[in-house]
Amino acid sequence: MKNIKKLMIFILAAFCMCTSFTAVYAVKEDKEPTRVSFTNKKDNHPDLYVHKRVISEEGYLAPDDAVFTFYLKLDGKAARNQPYVLLDKNGNNIKKNVTDINGMFQLKADQTAKFEYLGNGVSYEVKEMEVENFIQVSPAQGTSITGIIPSEGVRVEFVNQYMPKTEAEKANLTITKHATYPEDYELPNSDIEFTFVLTLNNKLYAKEEYTVKNSQTDEVITTRVTDENGELTLRVNETAIFKDVEANVDYRVEEISKEGWSVVGKTMQEGAVKAPSTNIHYTNKINAFGVKKTVVNGDSGDTNFTFLLLKDDKKAWSQVKYYLYNSDGKLIEERHTDERGYFTLKHGQTAIFTEVPEDAVYHVSEIAQSGFTQITPVDSEGYQNMVVKDNVEILPFENEIVDEKGSLVVTKVIENMTNEVAHAEAEFTFVLRGQSPDDHEYKPLAGKVYTTLEGSFKTDENGCFQLKANQIARFESLAKGVEYQVEEIQINPEYHIDDEKNLIQSAILENDSILEFKFVNQYTNTLLDVKIHKKNHDNEVLAGAEFDLYMGEGLINKVGSGITDENGEIHIDNLKPGVYYLKEEKAPNGYELLVKPIKIEIVRDETGKLVVSIDSETVTDTNQQNQIYIEKNPNKNDIVHVTVYNNKPFHLPLVGGIGIIGFIVIALSGMGAINYKLRKEYKKKDVD
């Protein structure tokens, strides 16, 4: 009987395997490299405050029981079941609550939701749902508030205007102009005028007087008159007020398009004039983003902090216009990034980049600087794969002043020599050595603790330690009175140090001194090509497979695409070393689509030789018989060849023929026959 049970299990397992075929390729699962470390990151717990304010029409108070619903996202995902504290207008706790499974929560006028302990550097988006008889005026109607939570937390406010309805025969009709520009910053080009055409009761509202107010301060600016075509003009943050308009007649307002400005929502709004007031809001979108610099724990004086701005393809974004603001949001001057994508800010200053394409992808990082440690963002690479949104997002860069007395500081800086910027996560290896006064020989120092933005680490048995580009290593517990030497080794030929003597730097560490060794590599890229081969498991080439190649995670930065030709190939030229993801968008006819993108990491070693890692499998081979190989191409780009395999789907017939029931019957019949045969043999043995 034991043999019968084993046989039945085997048949059942085989049956299950037949029903579970999926597409496969010559790649293994990702596995992160292990690295022993001691974390020393600050445990920042900044809070997010969401406040609700309501503006009432003069003489008409908004109802106290009006409820406003909000939607919260954290790091791009709905903040479901997120705890928060409900505060009244005096900041007193009312009760504790949680968002629902969709990230929704509710507030009344003058209430605040306090989301505690969200974490430094977390991205957020808050959007308000529409409510009858209320119109959102800040942020501009139809837009959300997004940003990055800095170390001290952040407070956002949603302002709605109450729009009551009465039976009066006359009404005020107002038209307000907004722009998606941060309210705390002075708007550049504030003298730009926008033109509207007003029609009442199907007639142009010509030669009619209106009052212009500042929509933020309610200050009267001037009085104007519509022209013969019913046209009126407004600047951003201005409101036109037409008094004693006949109620219950139809109105139509149309904004005339202006080059470089686009309207959020409809350019034409129409309806019936309602008493006591009908308020119409127009919002123009400004494609922009900002970078703000803050030193949180001291006076940095006139220190300039340098930043690097990159386009979606990780090339330097040169000559981009930005407006420089002081800490009070006052406009200082207009500037541009330099030819290599660099710009500078002092403490308290903000750069707001305008005239950038809609939905553009960009990357911003701060260049490491001794004496300061970056606390926001938490990644030394800065903000990657950011997207220009409807509202202007301000990215905070926060530093702390560090007391480095008695410390050895090693700074690694990569200087791009052209607009081509390295995007591989290259690591640079250093050796720490020490020489005591009684010993004239430098000796490697093993087990010495150093800290970076990523945590605390130790030098290995040979005194080696690693840094990525734009990182700082701080050794704070070294003996004083010793001469220390740091040498950079394994220099990748793409990262050249101009002066060879800078490869080795040394000095004596005194009690109150700071040893700073700065290693600056100049990056000059060497390009490569990638060739995709598509085959089945009989090694037959497959045409018609469609692939996209993306740079970095997130599948945002597409750098190449194609459809396999009659040879089953796609050739993507002129790529830099780095991390790529290959996604199959369409499988050949009769084959299954790959279930996930293939991660391809390409670097150059210290000799300039390409090293390819695909799903944690490292390849340096040039054997063309392999599924992954490297083709050396003298005087041209080297080529990385990747063969991707597809399977034909295996389907059990569900309709027609014998169907799945037939397969089950056949399987059970077969097992029954085997069972009968084995029992017969056992009985025969018993008889014998």
XYZ file of C-alpha atoms in Angstrom:
688
model
C 0.000 0.000 0.000
C 2.884 2.390 0.701
C 4.055 2.048 -2.897
C 0.524 2.744 -4.140
C 0.294 5.938 -2.064
C 3.675 7.133 -3.318
C 2.614 6.495 -6.901
C -0.643 8.370 -6.457
C 1.184 11.366 -4.944
C 3.640 11.352 -7.844
C 0.819 11.344 -10.422
C -1.029 14.128 -8.616
C 2.144 16.252 -8.385
C 2.818 15.750 -12.081
C -0.743 16.781 -12.873
C -0.383 19.978 -10.818
C 2.920 20.830 -12.518
C 1.268 20.573 -15.917
C -1.302 23.202 -14.920
C 1.201 25.764 -13.627
C 3.542 26.543 -16.538
C 4.497 30.244 -16.803
C 6.933 32.240 -18.920
C 10.573 32.037 -17.804
C 13.795 33.748 -18.777
C 17.488 33.397 -18.085
C 17.388 35.403 -14.880
C 17.310 34.754 -11.135
C 15.460 36.604 -8.386
C 17.013 39.793 -6.975
C 18.960 39.373 -3.771
C 20.345 42.357 -1.965
C 24.012 42.036 -0.989
C 24.503 41.648 2.735
C 26.592 44.247 4.499
C 27.130 44.350 8.243
C 26.446 47.801 9.643
C 25.530 49.632 12.819
C 22.805 52.163 12.152
C 23.228 55.663 13.519
C 20.488 57.521 11.693
C 18.495 60.049 13.661
C 15.058 58.804 14.628
C 13.139 61.763 13.248
C 9.358 61.759 13.673
C 8.015 64.904 11.976
C 4.268 65.384 11.883
C 1.849 66.395 9.134
C -0.878 68.890 10.039
C -3.890 69.335 7.730
C -5.979 72.402 8.631
C -9.419 73.403 7.327
C -10.506 77.049 7.012
C -13.785 78.425 5.618
C -14.417 81.938 4.292
C -18.023 83.134 4.594
C -19.830 85.540 2.310
C -20.461 88.885 4.044
C -23.652 88.555 6.066
C -23.957 84.804 5.461
C -22.193 82.512 7.906
C -21.252 79.018 6.791
C -23.069 76.233 8.675
C -21.087 74.856 11.608
C -21.947 71.255 10.758
C -20.442 71.293 7.256
C -18.078 68.322 6.853
C -15.142 68.231 4.409
C -13.594 64.991 3.217
C -9.912 64.555 2.384
C -7.808 61.864 0.741
C -4.257 61.228 2.020
C -1.406 59.496 0.225
C 1.976 58.737 1.798
C 4.893 57.755 -0.425
C 2.487 57.389 -3.326
C 0.063 54.992 -1.600
C -3.303 55.527 0.060
C -2.708 56.061 3.800
C -5.234 53.459 4.886
C -5.971 53.061 8.619
C -3.495 55.856 9.387
C -3.881 57.180 12.980
C -4.352 60.906 13.515
C -5.372 63.284 16.296
C -8.282 65.672 15.700
C -7.556 69.192 17.012
C -9.975 72.093 17.559
C -9.316 75.714 16.554
C -7.308 76.279 19.750
C -5.067 73.272 19.113
C -6.694 71.122 21.810
C -7.148 67.409 21.263
C -10.721 66.413 20.464
C -10.210 62.707 19.854
C -8.002 60.108 18.212
C -9.091 58.645 14.907
C -7.855 56.700 11.873
C -8.326 57.125 8.133
C -10.527 54.569 6.390
C -9.269 51.816 4.076
C -9.078 54.349 1.222
C -7.023 56.910 3.163
C -10.061 59.197 3.714
C -10.643 61.435 6.735
C -12.984 64.327 7.579
C -12.714 67.800 9.107
C -15.034 70.646 9.984
C -14.149 74.339 9.717
C -11.195 75.370 11.955
C -10.309 71.771 12.740
C -6.903 70.179 12.163
C -5.840 66.580 11.597
C -2.432 65.865 13.146
C -0.681 62.837 11.665
C 2.147 61.977 14.049
C 5.455 60.180 13.499
C 5.213 59.920 9.709
C 8.979 60.163 9.243
C 11.519 62.536 7.795
C 11.591 62.610 3.989
C 8.193 60.933 3.498
C 6.269 62.265 0.489
C 2.647 63.248 0.972
C -0.352 64.271 -1.112
C -3.590 65.653 0.347
C -6.659 66.216 -1.832
C -10.069 67.590 -0.832
C -13.331 66.244 -2.228
C -15.939 68.701 -3.583
C -18.722 69.852 -1.229
C -21.990 71.450 -2.349
C -22.213 75.236 -1.707
C -18.453 75.438 -1.077
C -15.655 76.152 -3.524
C -11.966 75.445 -2.875
C -9.909 78.612 -3.225
C -6.586 77.504 -1.675
C -4.918 75.512 -2.999
C -6.440 76.381 -6.337
C -9.648 74.596 -7.217
C -9.098 71.064 -8.459
C -5.522 70.746 -7.209
C -4.006 68.893 -4.272
C -1.146 69.744 -1.926
C 1.982 67.635 -2.299
C 5.439 67.751 -0.814
C 8.174 66.119 1.254
C 7.948 66.150 5.050
C 11.018 67.902 6.508
C 12.502 67.148 9.923
C 10.446 69.802 11.737
C 7.174 68.637 10.169
C 4.809 70.496 7.864
C 1.424 72.232 8.031
C -0.912 72.517 5.038
C -4.176 74.439 4.832
C -7.269 74.055 2.680
C -9.469 77.143 2.342
C -13.036 76.982 1.027
C -15.436 79.817 0.296
C -19.064 79.372 1.343
C -21.516 80.066 -1.494
C -25.038 80.455 -0.029
C -28.229 80.711 -2.097
C -31.121 83.179 -1.565
C -34.191 84.357 -3.482
C -32.919 87.930 -3.999
C -33.367 89.549 -7.431
C -29.840 90.971 -7.591
C -26.476 89.306 -7.055
C -22.762 89.936 -7.118
C -20.797 88.051 -9.763
C -17.065 87.613 -9.079
C -14.261 86.210 -11.229
C -10.994 85.343 -9.447
C -7.646 84.497 -11.020
C -5.298 82.005 -9.296
C -2.042 80.286 -10.233
C -0.503 77.084 -8.934
C 2.401 78.925 -7.344
C 3.356 78.631 -3.656
C 1.535 81.342 -1.713
C 4.588 81.957 0.476
C 6.641 83.078 -2.531
C 6.404 86.293 -4.512
C 5.074 85.570 -7.995
C 7.501 86.534 -10.799
C 6.060 88.323 -13.822
C 3.124 89.364 -11.646
C 2.179 92.062 -14.171
C 0.965 89.492 -16.735
C -2.691 90.127 -17.538
C -5.220 87.437 -18.451
C -8.256 88.206 -20.595
C -11.808 86.929 -20.031
C -15.027 87.306 -22.020
C -18.235 87.667 -19.988
C -21.693 86.958 -21.413
C -24.950 87.490 -19.479
C -28.345 86.385 -20.732
C -26.712 85.423 -24.072
C -25.374 88.963 -24.602
C -21.845 90.288 -24.288
C -21.579 92.156 -20.987
C -20.025 95.254 -22.614
C -19.176 98.645 -21.114
C -19.943 97.475 -17.579
C -18.029 98.619 -14.521
C -16.281 96.212 -12.166
C -14.105 96.531 -9.074
C -10.726 94.796 -8.847
C -9.546 93.514 -5.455
C -6.520 91.616 -4.231
C -7.978 88.147 -3.586
C -5.497 87.464 -0.767
C -5.766 90.757 1.172
C -9.250 91.901 0.004
C -7.711 95.307 -0.739
C -9.395 97.327 -3.511
C -6.929 97.928 -6.340
C -8.878 99.805 -9.022
C -12.106 100.134 -10.965
C -12.335 99.125 -14.624
C -14.901 98.741 -17.421
C -15.405 95.839 -19.819
C -14.790 96.718 -23.468
C -17.260 96.480 -26.338
C -16.555 92.738 -26.648
C -17.341 92.037 -22.990
C -13.642 91.536 -22.237
C -12.050 92.131 -18.834
C -8.489 91.632 -17.582
C -7.091 90.232 -14.341
C -3.706 89.434 -12.939
C -2.942 86.461 -10.715
C -4.531 86.843 -7.242
C -7.003 89.460 -8.444
C -10.807 89.340 -8.294
C -13.272 91.194 -10.541
C -16.554 92.083 -8.774
C -19.653 92.915 -10.801
C -22.338 94.297 -8.463
C -26.132 94.162 -8.780
C -26.225 91.642 -11.592
C -29.699 90.283 -12.375
C -30.189 86.936 -10.622
C -31.323 83.730 -12.322
C -30.015 84.729 -15.770
C -27.486 82.577 -17.588
C -23.819 83.520 -17.508
C -20.827 82.337 -19.498
C -17.180 83.163 -18.796
C -14.357 82.157 -21.114
C -10.641 82.704 -20.542
C -8.657 83.565 -23.660
C -5.643 81.237 -23.852
C -2.197 82.701 -23.254
C 0.998 81.077 -24.491
C 2.933 79.309 -21.736
C -0.064 79.124 -19.396
C -2.679 76.386 -19.210
C -5.950 76.363 -17.269
C -6.683 73.701 -14.677
C -10.164 72.507 -15.608
C -12.396 74.186 -18.197
C -11.566 77.427 -20.012
C -15.312 78.095 -20.319
C -17.608 78.103 -17.278
C -21.352 78.670 -17.482
C -24.489 78.425 -15.379
C -27.173 80.551 -13.776
C -26.406 83.565 -11.597
C -27.400 82.773 -8.020
C -27.992 85.308 -5.252
C -26.463 86.641 -3.132
C -23.184 85.910 -4.942
C -21.878 83.752 -7.751
C -18.133 83.163 -7.501
C -16.159 81.886 -10.479
C -12.548 80.792 -10.076
C -9.900 80.238 -12.734
C -6.560 78.624 -12.008
C -3.577 78.663 -14.319
C -1.000 75.943 -13.984
C 2.668 76.854 -13.801
C 4.965 73.961 -14.669
C 7.570 74.380 -11.966
C 9.292 72.860 -8.925
C 11.453 74.214 -6.134
C 14.500 73.350 -4.028
C 14.793 74.797 -0.519
C 17.961 74.824 1.593
C 17.887 74.815 5.399
C 20.546 74.346 8.065
C 18.572 73.289 11.123
C 20.985 73.639 14.046
C 23.188 76.677 13.655
C 24.507 79.570 11.621
C 26.099 78.497 8.349
C 27.048 82.060 7.474
C 27.607 82.674 3.767
C 28.276 79.014 3.002
C 27.210 78.101 -0.520
C 25.679 74.656 -0.929
C 25.994 73.145 -4.397
C 23.263 71.132 -6.112
C 23.106 69.105 -9.309
C 19.997 69.071 -11.496
C 19.517 66.233 -13.985
C 16.983 65.512 -16.709
C 15.047 62.257 -16.962
C 17.915 60.535 -18.813
C 20.323 61.543 -16.034
C 22.080 64.079 -18.237
C 22.910 67.463 -16.745
C 20.035 69.910 -17.086
C 21.973 72.978 -18.101
C 20.840 76.594 -18.479
C 17.491 76.037 -16.758
C 15.980 79.281 -15.515
C 15.122 79.565 -11.851
C 14.060 82.321 -9.474
C 16.061 82.757 -6.274
C 14.110 83.611 -3.092
C 15.165 84.593 0.408
C 13.783 83.047 3.596
C 10.804 85.460 3.550
C 9.728 84.383 0.068
C 10.913 87.624 -1.523
C 12.287 87.365 -5.033
C 16.043 88.094 -5.158
C 16.940 87.562 -8.795
C 16.670 85.340 -11.854
C 19.415 82.755 -12.420
C 20.256 79.713 -14.547
C 21.982 76.399 -13.869
C 25.465 76.254 -15.378
C 26.521 74.175 -18.386
C 26.981 71.097 -16.149
C 23.664 71.380 -14.306
C 25.004 72.915 -11.064
C 23.419 75.691 -8.968
C 24.039 77.030 -5.442
C 21.900 78.082 -2.472
C 22.581 79.535 0.949
C 20.699 78.692 4.135
C 17.077 79.858 3.907
C 17.123 80.314 0.138
C 14.830 78.601 -2.370
C 15.232 78.063 -6.098
C 11.992 77.716 -8.076
C 12.481 76.370 -11.592
C 9.929 77.543 -14.140
C 9.395 76.975 -17.853
C 9.926 73.239 -17.470
C 7.858 70.755 -19.533
C 4.628 69.358 -18.151
C 5.106 65.927 -16.506
C 8.890 66.234 -16.935
C 10.989 63.794 -14.875
C 13.960 65.261 -13.028
C 16.539 64.422 -10.340
C 18.129 66.746 -7.746
C 21.030 65.987 -5.409
C 23.262 68.010 -3.084
C 27.033 67.792 -3.320
C 28.574 66.512 -0.084
C 30.321 69.149 2.014
C 32.530 68.661 5.045
C 31.201 70.153 8.277
C 27.595 69.351 7.409
C 25.543 66.182 7.357
C 22.417 65.801 5.261
C 19.300 64.811 7.190
C 16.672 65.438 4.493
C 16.396 63.666 2.150
C 17.718 60.572 3.889
C 19.371 59.280 0.692
C 22.666 60.803 -0.448
C 21.403 60.530 -4.029
C 18.794 63.175 -3.233
C 15.410 63.148 -4.929
C 15.226 60.760 -7.867
C 12.513 60.313 -10.521
C 10.526 63.368 -9.472
C 7.696 64.481 -11.769
C 6.550 68.046 -12.477
C 2.984 68.255 -11.111
C 0.024 70.628 -11.342
C 1.126 72.389 -8.172
C 4.650 73.585 -7.429
C 6.386 71.084 -5.168
C 9.177 72.435 -2.948
C 11.852 69.829 -2.182
C 13.539 70.374 1.212
C 17.274 69.812 1.642
C 18.191 70.001 5.320
C 21.647 69.832 6.878
C 22.995 69.779 10.395
C 26.284 71.401 11.347
C 28.636 68.703 12.618
C 31.378 69.214 15.179
C 34.244 67.389 13.472
C 37.029 68.339 15.880
C 39.325 65.392 16.410
C 37.813 63.566 13.420
C 39.128 62.240 10.148
C 36.740 63.089 7.323
C 36.876 61.549 3.848
C 34.707 63.129 1.167
C 34.030 61.569 -2.228
C 32.933 63.936 -4.990
C 32.280 63.153 -8.654
C 32.634 66.063 -11.038
C 31.002 65.532 -14.420
C 33.189 66.956 -17.182
C 30.404 67.138 -19.765
C 26.618 67.099 -19.572
C 26.860 63.302 -19.307
C 26.484 62.299 -15.659
C 27.254 58.925 -14.109
C 24.176 57.089 -12.914
C 25.694 53.764 -11.905
C 25.934 53.191 -8.164
C 29.692 52.880 -8.356
C 31.545 52.297 -5.086
C 35.021 53.658 -4.523
C 37.454 51.776 -2.295
C 39.874 53.415 0.132
C 42.537 52.121 2.516
C 42.993 53.674 5.946
C 46.511 53.422 7.362
C 48.178 54.802 10.473
C 51.753 55.655 11.437
C 52.687 56.211 15.093
C 55.524 58.622 16.053
C 57.763 55.650 16.902
C 57.054 53.773 13.714
C 57.862 55.155 10.265
C 55.773 52.548 8.439
C 52.104 52.991 7.599
C 49.993 50.025 8.663
C 46.409 49.208 7.591
C 43.882 49.901 10.340
C 41.250 47.185 10.612
C 37.937 47.439 12.494
C 37.840 51.254 12.641
C 34.291 52.574 12.845
C 33.158 55.210 10.388
C 29.747 56.722 9.686
C 28.050 57.755 6.449
C 24.547 58.932 5.688
C 23.589 55.259 5.351
C 24.790 54.175 8.807
C 27.889 53.026 10.707
C 30.434 50.589 9.301
C 33.895 49.190 10.024
C 37.036 48.955 7.928
C 37.858 45.364 6.939
C 40.949 43.365 7.898
C 42.972 45.250 5.268
C 41.823 48.681 6.433
C 39.524 49.059 3.407
C 36.270 50.983 3.349
C 33.875 52.024 0.601
C 32.087 55.212 -0.368
C 29.644 55.986 -3.132
C 29.680 59.213 -5.062
C 28.686 62.234 -2.986
C 29.231 60.519 0.375
C 31.251 61.443 3.465
C 32.929 59.013 5.865
C 33.655 60.276 9.393
C 36.113 58.510 11.713
C 35.476 60.000 15.164
C 37.251 57.598 17.536
C 40.769 57.506 16.146
C 43.805 57.946 18.405
C 45.284 61.452 18.429
C 48.889 62.303 17.604
C 48.959 59.648 14.885
C 49.678 60.357 11.233
C 46.898 58.886 9.114
C 46.973 58.079 5.449
C 44.039 57.444 3.126
C 44.588 55.992 -0.333
C 42.003 55.546 -3.058
C 42.438 52.315 -4.992
C 40.689 50.397 -7.796
C 40.123 53.511 -9.852
C 37.535 52.958 -12.559
C 38.922 54.518 -15.777
C 35.672 56.438 -16.239
C 36.406 58.238 -12.943
C 39.729 59.988 -13.396
C 41.661 61.830 -10.677
C 43.451 64.680 -12.425
C 46.390 64.848 -10.013
C 47.861 61.445 -9.126
C 49.269 62.749 -5.844
C 45.699 63.160 -4.644
C 45.305 59.378 -4.671
C 47.209 59.300 -1.364
C 46.642 61.946 1.310
C 48.073 62.015 4.840
C 48.347 64.239 7.922
C 48.594 64.058 11.733
C 45.346 64.072 13.710
C 45.503 66.375 16.721
C 42.956 66.678 19.540
C 41.216 69.786 18.213
C 42.091 69.436 14.543
C 40.025 68.161 11.633
C 41.634 66.007 8.998
C 39.707 66.402 5.757
C 40.746 64.329 2.773
C 38.718 65.174 -0.317
C 38.887 62.877 -3.333
C 37.466 64.429 -6.495
C 37.017 62.202 -9.525
C 36.283 63.607 -12.956
C 33.709 61.526 -14.785
C 34.029 60.914 -18.517
C 31.589 58.349 -19.794
C 32.283 55.330 -22.002
C 29.140 54.214 -23.803
C 27.919 50.702 -24.559
C 25.149 48.971 -26.508
C 22.621 46.360 -25.416
C 21.334 43.679 -27.802
C 18.240 41.699 -26.835
C 17.808 38.207 -28.311
C 14.389 36.563 -28.166
C 14.111 32.745 -28.321
C 11.984 29.832 -27.199
C 13.355 26.851 -25.288
C 14.058 25.018 -28.539
C 16.527 27.851 -29.255
C 14.402 29.134 -32.125
C 14.415 32.913 -32.654
C 11.139 34.755 -32.074
C 10.070 37.854 -33.962
C 7.379 40.284 -32.850
C 8.268 40.597 -29.165
C 7.987 44.193 -27.937
C 10.356 45.452 -25.208
C 10.947 48.716 -23.341
C 14.216 49.453 -21.526
C 14.056 51.739 -18.487
C 16.822 53.409 -16.494
C 16.469 52.878 -12.742
C 13.570 51.678 -10.658
C 9.990 52.778 -11.119
C 9.826 52.190 -14.887
C 9.741 55.951 -15.509
C 12.851 56.803 -17.521
C 12.494 54.945 -20.805
C 15.799 54.926 -22.700
C 14.981 52.515 -25.509
C 12.326 50.283 -27.028
C 11.793 48.033 -30.004
C 10.200 44.962 -31.562
C 12.321 41.903 -32.288
C 13.053 41.517 -35.997
C 13.206 38.333 -38.084
C 16.440 37.461 -36.275
C 14.705 37.867 -32.907
C 16.870 40.910 -32.025
C 16.573 44.470 -30.730
C 19.626 46.755 -30.651
C 19.679 49.714 -28.207
C 22.686 52.002 -28.673
C 24.762 54.430 -26.624
C 23.914 53.632 -23.034
C 25.927 54.487 -19.938
C 26.821 51.930 -17.287
C 24.049 51.767 -14.719
C 20.957 49.901 -13.576
C 18.306 49.139 -16.199
C 15.005 47.273 -16.270
C 13.882 45.392 -19.374
C 10.114 44.982 -19.614
C 8.325 42.858 -22.192
C 5.253 44.780 -23.333
C 4.023 42.244 -25.874
C 4.960 38.580 -26.291
C 5.277 36.868 -29.678
C 2.079 35.243 -30.915
C 1.428 31.999 -29.070
C 3.789 32.766 -26.175
C 3.306 34.028 -22.642
C 4.358 37.481 -21.497
C 7.212 37.756 -18.989
C 5.756 38.159 -15.514
C 8.166 40.886 -14.339
C 10.897 43.172 -15.695
C 14.488 41.916 -15.879
C 17.008 43.905 -13.825
C 20.278 44.511 -15.702
C 23.112 46.182 -13.785
C 26.158 47.174 -15.835
C 29.391 48.550 -14.324
C 33.034 48.806 -15.306
C 35.722 47.393 -13.026
C 39.060 49.020 -12.262
C 40.442 47.887 -15.640
C 37.530 49.270 -17.629
C 36.097 45.810 -18.279
C 32.321 45.517 -18.329
C 30.707 43.516 -15.544
C 27.032 42.641 -15.935
C 24.770 41.518 -13.108
C 21.339 40.171 -14.003
C 19.083 39.316 -11.075
C 22.154 38.910 -8.837
C 24.005 36.692 -11.331
C 27.280 38.357 -12.331
C 28.603 37.833 -15.854
C 31.929 38.860 -17.383
C 32.111 36.086 -20.004
C 32.493 36.734 -23.748
C 31.388 33.238 -24.788
C 28.682 33.682 -27.393
C 27.125 30.354 -26.474
C 26.004 31.779 -23.152
C 22.604 33.330 -22.612
C 24.305 36.492 -21.352
C 27.651 37.549 -22.757
C 29.739 40.632 -23.534
C 31.062 41.405 -27.007
C 34.293 43.374 -27.072
C 34.142 45.854 -29.913
C 37.482 47.645 -30.598
C 37.078 51.329 -31.453
C 33.318 51.007 -30.959
C 30.893 50.477 -28.115
C 31.068 47.148 -26.311
C 27.829 45.186 -26.606
C 25.981 43.422 -23.793
C 23.963 40.493 -25.193
C 20.947 39.246 -23.242
C 18.855 36.272 -24.392
C 15.278 36.222 -23.159
C 13.228 33.037 -23.395
C 9.457 32.596 -23.610
C 7.289 29.556 -23.024
C 4.179 28.543 -24.842
C 1.220 28.559 -22.469
C -0.099 25.176 -21.359
C -3.878 25.148 -21.174
C -6.122 22.288 -20.115
C -9.134 22.217 -22.467
C -12.102 23.831 -20.776
C -14.532 23.632 -23.675
C -14.785 21.253 -26.603
C -13.123 17.825 -26.799
C -13.066 15.784 -23.630
C -12.649 18.832 -21.376
C -10.920 18.974 -18.009
C -13.384 16.418 -16.594
C -12.105 14.003 -19.217
C -8.503 14.561 -18.089
C -9.491 13.934 -14.482
C -11.400 10.779 -15.434
C -8.418 9.502 -17.426
C -6.045 10.241 -14.544
C -8.282 8.535 -12.003
C -8.813 5.579 -14.324
C -5.077 5.222 -14.756
C -4.496 5.323 -11.018
C -7.298 2.775 -10.573
C -5.744 0.415 -13.094
C -2.341 0.712 -11.432
C -3.938 0.126 -8.039
C -5.742 -2.987 -9.330
C -2.551 -4.353 -10.888
C -0.507 -3.858 -7.722
C -3.183 -5.428 -5.499
C -3.303 -8.440 -7.815
C 0.467 -8.870 -7.526
C 0.314 -8.600 -3.732
C -2.423 -11.270 -3.589
C -0.387 -13.531 -5.829
C 2.591 -13.159 -3.492
C 0.358 -14.016 -0.514
C -0.873 -17.146 -2.275
C 2.630 -18.215 -3.149
